[in-house]
PDB file of C-alpha atoms in Angstrom:
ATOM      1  CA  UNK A 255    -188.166  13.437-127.184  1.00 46.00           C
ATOM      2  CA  UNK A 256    -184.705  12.117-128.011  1.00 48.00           C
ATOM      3  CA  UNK A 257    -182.375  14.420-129.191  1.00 48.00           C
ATOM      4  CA  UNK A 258    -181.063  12.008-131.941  1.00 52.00           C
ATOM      5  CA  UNK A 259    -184.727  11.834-132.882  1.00 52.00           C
ATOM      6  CA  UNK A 260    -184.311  15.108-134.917  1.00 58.00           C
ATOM      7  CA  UNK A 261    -182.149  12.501-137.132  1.00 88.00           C
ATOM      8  CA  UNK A 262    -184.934  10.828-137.935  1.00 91.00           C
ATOM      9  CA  UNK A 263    -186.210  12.210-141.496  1.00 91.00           C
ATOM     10  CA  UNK A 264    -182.359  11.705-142.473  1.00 93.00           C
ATOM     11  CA  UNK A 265    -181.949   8.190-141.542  1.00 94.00           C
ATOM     12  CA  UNK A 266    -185.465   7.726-142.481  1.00 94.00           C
ATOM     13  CA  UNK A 267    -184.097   8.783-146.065  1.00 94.00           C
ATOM     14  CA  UNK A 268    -180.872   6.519-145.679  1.00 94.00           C
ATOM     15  CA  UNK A 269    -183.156   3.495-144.772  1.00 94.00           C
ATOM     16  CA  UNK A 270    -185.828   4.128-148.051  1.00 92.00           C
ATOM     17  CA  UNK A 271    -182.236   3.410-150.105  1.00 92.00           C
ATOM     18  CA  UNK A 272    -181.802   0.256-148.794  1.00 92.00           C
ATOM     19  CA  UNK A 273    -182.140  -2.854-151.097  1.00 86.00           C
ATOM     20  CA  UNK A 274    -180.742  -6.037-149.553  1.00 88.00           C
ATOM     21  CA  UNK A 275    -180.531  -7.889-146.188  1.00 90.00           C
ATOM     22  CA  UNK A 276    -176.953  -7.366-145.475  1.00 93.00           C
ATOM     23  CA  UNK A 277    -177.349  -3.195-145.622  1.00 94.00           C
ATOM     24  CA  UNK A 278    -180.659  -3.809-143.631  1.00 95.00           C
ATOM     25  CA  UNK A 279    -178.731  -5.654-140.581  1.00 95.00           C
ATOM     26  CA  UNK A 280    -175.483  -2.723-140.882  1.00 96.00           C
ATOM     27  CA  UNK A 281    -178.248   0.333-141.238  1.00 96.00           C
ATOM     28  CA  UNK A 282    -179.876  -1.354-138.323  1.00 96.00           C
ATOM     29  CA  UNK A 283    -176.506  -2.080-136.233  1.00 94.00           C
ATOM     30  CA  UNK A 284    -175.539   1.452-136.970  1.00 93.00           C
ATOM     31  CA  UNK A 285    -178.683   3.072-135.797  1.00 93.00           C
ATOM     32  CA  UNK A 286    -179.142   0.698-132.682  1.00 93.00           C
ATOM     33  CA  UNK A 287    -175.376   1.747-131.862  1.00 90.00           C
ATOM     34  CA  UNK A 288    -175.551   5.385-131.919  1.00 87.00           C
ATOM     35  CA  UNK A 289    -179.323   5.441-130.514  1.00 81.00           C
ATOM     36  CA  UNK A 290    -178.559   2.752-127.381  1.00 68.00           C
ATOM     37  CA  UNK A 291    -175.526   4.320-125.106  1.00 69.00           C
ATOM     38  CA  UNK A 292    -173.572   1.513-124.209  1.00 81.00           C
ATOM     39  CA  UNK A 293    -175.564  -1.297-125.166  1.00 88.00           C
ATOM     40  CA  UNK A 294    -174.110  -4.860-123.741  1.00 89.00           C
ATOM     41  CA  UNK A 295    -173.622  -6.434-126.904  1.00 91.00           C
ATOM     42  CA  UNK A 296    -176.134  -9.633-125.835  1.00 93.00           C
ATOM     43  CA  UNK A 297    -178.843  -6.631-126.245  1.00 93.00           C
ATOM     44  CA  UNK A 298    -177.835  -5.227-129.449  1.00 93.00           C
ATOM     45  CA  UNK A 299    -177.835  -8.344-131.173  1.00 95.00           C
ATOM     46  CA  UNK A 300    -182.002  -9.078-129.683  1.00 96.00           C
ATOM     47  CA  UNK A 301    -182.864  -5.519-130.561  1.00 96.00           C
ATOM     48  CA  UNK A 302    -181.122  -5.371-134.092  1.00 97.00           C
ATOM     49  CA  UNK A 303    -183.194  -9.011-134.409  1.00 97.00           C
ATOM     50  CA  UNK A 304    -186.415  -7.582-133.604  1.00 96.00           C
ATOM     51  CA  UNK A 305    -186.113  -4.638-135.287  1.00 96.00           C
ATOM     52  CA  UNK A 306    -185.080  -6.190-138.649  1.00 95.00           C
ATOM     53  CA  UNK A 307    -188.284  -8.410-138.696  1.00 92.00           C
ATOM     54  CA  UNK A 308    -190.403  -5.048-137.698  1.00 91.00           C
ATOM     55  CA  UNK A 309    -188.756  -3.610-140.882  1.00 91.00           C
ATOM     56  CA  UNK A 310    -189.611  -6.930-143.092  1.00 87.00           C
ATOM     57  CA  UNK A 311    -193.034  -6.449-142.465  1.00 84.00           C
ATOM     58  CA  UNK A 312    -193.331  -3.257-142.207  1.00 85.00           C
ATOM     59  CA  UNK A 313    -191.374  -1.009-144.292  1.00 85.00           C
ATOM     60  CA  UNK A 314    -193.061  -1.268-147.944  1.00 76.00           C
ATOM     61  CA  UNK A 315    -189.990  -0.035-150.020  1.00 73.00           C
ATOM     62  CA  UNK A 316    -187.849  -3.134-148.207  1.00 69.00           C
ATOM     63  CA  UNK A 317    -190.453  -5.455-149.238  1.00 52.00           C
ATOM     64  CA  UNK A 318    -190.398  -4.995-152.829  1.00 51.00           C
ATOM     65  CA  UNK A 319    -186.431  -4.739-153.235  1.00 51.00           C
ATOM     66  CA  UNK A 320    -184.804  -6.327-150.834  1.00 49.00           C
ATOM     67  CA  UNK A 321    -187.383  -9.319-150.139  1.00 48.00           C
ATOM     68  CA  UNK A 322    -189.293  -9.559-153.697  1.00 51.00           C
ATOM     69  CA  UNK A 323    -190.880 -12.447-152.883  1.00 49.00           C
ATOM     70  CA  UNK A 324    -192.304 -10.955-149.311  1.00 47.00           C
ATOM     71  CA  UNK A 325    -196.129  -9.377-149.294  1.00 49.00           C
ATOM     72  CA  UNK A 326    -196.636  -6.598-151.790  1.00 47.00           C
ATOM     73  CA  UNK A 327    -195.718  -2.931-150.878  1.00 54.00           C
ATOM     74  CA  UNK A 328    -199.299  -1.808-150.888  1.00 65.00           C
ATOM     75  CA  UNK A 329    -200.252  -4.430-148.339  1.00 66.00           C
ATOM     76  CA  UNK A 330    -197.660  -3.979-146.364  1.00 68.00           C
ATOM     77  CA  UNK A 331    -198.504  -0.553-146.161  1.00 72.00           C
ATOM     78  CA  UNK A 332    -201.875  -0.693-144.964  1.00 78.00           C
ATOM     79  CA  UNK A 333    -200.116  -3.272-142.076  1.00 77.00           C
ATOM     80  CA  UNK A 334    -197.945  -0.312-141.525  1.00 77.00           C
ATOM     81  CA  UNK A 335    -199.807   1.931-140.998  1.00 73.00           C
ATOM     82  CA  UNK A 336    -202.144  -0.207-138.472  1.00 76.00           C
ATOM     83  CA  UNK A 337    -198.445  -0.708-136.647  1.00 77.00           C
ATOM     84  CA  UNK A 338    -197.651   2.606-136.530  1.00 75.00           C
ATOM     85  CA  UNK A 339    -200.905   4.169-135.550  1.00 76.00           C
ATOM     86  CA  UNK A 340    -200.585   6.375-139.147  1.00 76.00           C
ATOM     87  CA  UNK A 341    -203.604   7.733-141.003  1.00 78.00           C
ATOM     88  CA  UNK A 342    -201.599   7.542-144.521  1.00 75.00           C
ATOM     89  CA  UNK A 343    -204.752   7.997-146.654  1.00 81.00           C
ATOM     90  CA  UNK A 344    -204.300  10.127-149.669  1.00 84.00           C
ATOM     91  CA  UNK A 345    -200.857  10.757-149.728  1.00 83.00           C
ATOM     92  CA  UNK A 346    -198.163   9.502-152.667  1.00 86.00           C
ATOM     93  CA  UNK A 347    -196.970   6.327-152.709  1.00 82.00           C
ATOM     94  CA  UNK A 348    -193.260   8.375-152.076  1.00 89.00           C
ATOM     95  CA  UNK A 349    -194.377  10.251-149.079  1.00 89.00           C
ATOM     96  CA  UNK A 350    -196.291   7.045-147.416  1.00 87.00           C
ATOM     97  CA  UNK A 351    -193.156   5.284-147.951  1.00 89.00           C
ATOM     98  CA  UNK A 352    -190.995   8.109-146.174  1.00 91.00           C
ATOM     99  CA  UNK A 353    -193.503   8.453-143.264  1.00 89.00           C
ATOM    100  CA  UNK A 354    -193.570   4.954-142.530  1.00 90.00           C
ATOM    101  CA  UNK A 355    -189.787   4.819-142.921  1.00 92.00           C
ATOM    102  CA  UNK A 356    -189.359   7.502-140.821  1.00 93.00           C
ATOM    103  CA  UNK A 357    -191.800   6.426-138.068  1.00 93.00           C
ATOM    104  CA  UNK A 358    -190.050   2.921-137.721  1.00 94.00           C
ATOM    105  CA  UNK A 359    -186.697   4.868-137.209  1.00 95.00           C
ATOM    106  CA  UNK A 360    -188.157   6.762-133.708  1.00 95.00           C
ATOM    107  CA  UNK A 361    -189.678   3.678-133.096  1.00 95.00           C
ATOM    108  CA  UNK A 362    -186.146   2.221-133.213  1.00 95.00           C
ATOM    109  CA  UNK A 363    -184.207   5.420-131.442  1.00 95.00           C
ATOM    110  CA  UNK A 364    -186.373   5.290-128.968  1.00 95.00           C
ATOM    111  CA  UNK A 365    -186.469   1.463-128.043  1.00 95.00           C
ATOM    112  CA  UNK A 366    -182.646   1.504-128.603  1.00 94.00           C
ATOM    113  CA  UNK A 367    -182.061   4.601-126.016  1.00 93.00           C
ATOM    114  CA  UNK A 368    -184.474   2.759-123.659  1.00 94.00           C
ATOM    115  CA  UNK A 369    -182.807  -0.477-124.056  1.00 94.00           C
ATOM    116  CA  UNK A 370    -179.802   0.952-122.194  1.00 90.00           C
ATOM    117  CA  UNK A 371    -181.363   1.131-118.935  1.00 92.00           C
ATOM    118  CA  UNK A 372    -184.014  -0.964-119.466  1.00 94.00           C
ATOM    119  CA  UNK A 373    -184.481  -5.235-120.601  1.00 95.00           C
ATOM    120  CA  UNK A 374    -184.805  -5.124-124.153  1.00 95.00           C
ATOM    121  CA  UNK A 375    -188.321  -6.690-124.272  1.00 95.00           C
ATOM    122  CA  UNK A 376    -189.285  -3.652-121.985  1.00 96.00           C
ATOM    123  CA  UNK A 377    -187.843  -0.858-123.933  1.00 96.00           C
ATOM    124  CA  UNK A 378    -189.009  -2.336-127.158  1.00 96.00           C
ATOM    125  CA  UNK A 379    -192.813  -1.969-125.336  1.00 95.00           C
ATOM    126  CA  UNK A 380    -192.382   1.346-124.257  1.00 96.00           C
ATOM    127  CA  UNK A 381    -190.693   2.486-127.649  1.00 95.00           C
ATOM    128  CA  UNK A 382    -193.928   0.471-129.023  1.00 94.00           C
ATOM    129  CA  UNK A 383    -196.412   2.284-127.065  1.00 94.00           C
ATOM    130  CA  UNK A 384    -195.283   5.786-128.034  1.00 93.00           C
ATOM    131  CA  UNK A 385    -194.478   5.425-132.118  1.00 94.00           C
ATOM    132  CA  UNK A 386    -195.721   1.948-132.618  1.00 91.00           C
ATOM    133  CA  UNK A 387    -198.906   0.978-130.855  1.00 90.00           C
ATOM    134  CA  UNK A 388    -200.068  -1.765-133.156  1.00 87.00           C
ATOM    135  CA  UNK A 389    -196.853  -3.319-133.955  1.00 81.00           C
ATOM    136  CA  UNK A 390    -196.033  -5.497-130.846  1.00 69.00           C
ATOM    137  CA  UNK A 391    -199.575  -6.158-130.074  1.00 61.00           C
ATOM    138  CA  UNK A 392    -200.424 -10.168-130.819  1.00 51.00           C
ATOM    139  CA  UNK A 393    -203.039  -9.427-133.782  1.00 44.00           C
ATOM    140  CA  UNK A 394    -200.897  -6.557-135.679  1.00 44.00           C
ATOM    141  CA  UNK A 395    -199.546  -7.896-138.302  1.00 44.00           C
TER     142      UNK A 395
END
């Protein structure tokens, strides 16, 4: 484990507030920045990329307010969940939201910590295999 993972459930919180493209890529740039040490800046800009479409169809509260016109937070739940390898059954609609929020953001520490010694398409696996098993996989979304 990371120790900026322990971060998580805060950012996770930071990213639920987030309502428009423009504070998705500077939340995004921000957390790939303090998560990647010394990042050459060719690699932040393909992580931040990839990452920002994992969080358009993935994170459910981003869906409905900052892309109203992408799937429907419920659906996109269920997909994240499948992504993330989450069993988010029976839980609020609040707390599913903050779960899946938070698990994207250690999915995104950790690919952005890897990416710093690794190629990005290789730390974004790795990162993938531990906190996002379904999400890079062909048929996950």
């Amino acid at each position: 484990m990371y120790a900026h993972q322990r971060h998580a459930g805060e950012l996770a919180a930071e990213l639920l507030d987030v309502v428009n493209e423009a504070e998705l890529e500077a939340f995004l740039c921000r957390l790939v920045r303090t998560a990647g040490a010394r990042l050459a800046p060719a690699a932040g800009h393909e992580l931040v990329a990839v990452l920002r479409d994992a969080a358009e169809r993935t994170l459910p509260t981003l869906t409905t307010t900052a892309l109203p016109s992408a799937t429907p937070g419920s659906v996109t739940a269920k997909r994240a969940a499948r992504a993330y390898g989450m069993e988010l059954e029976g839980i609020s609609a609040e707390d599913r939201d903050y779960e899946i929020a938070r698990q994207f953001v250690r999915f995104a520490q950790a690919a952005a910590a890897r990416a710093s010694t690794a190629p990005v398409g290789v730390a974004l696996g790795r990162a993938g295999r531990e906190f996002a098993p379904g999400l890079l996989s062909p048929h996950a979304t």
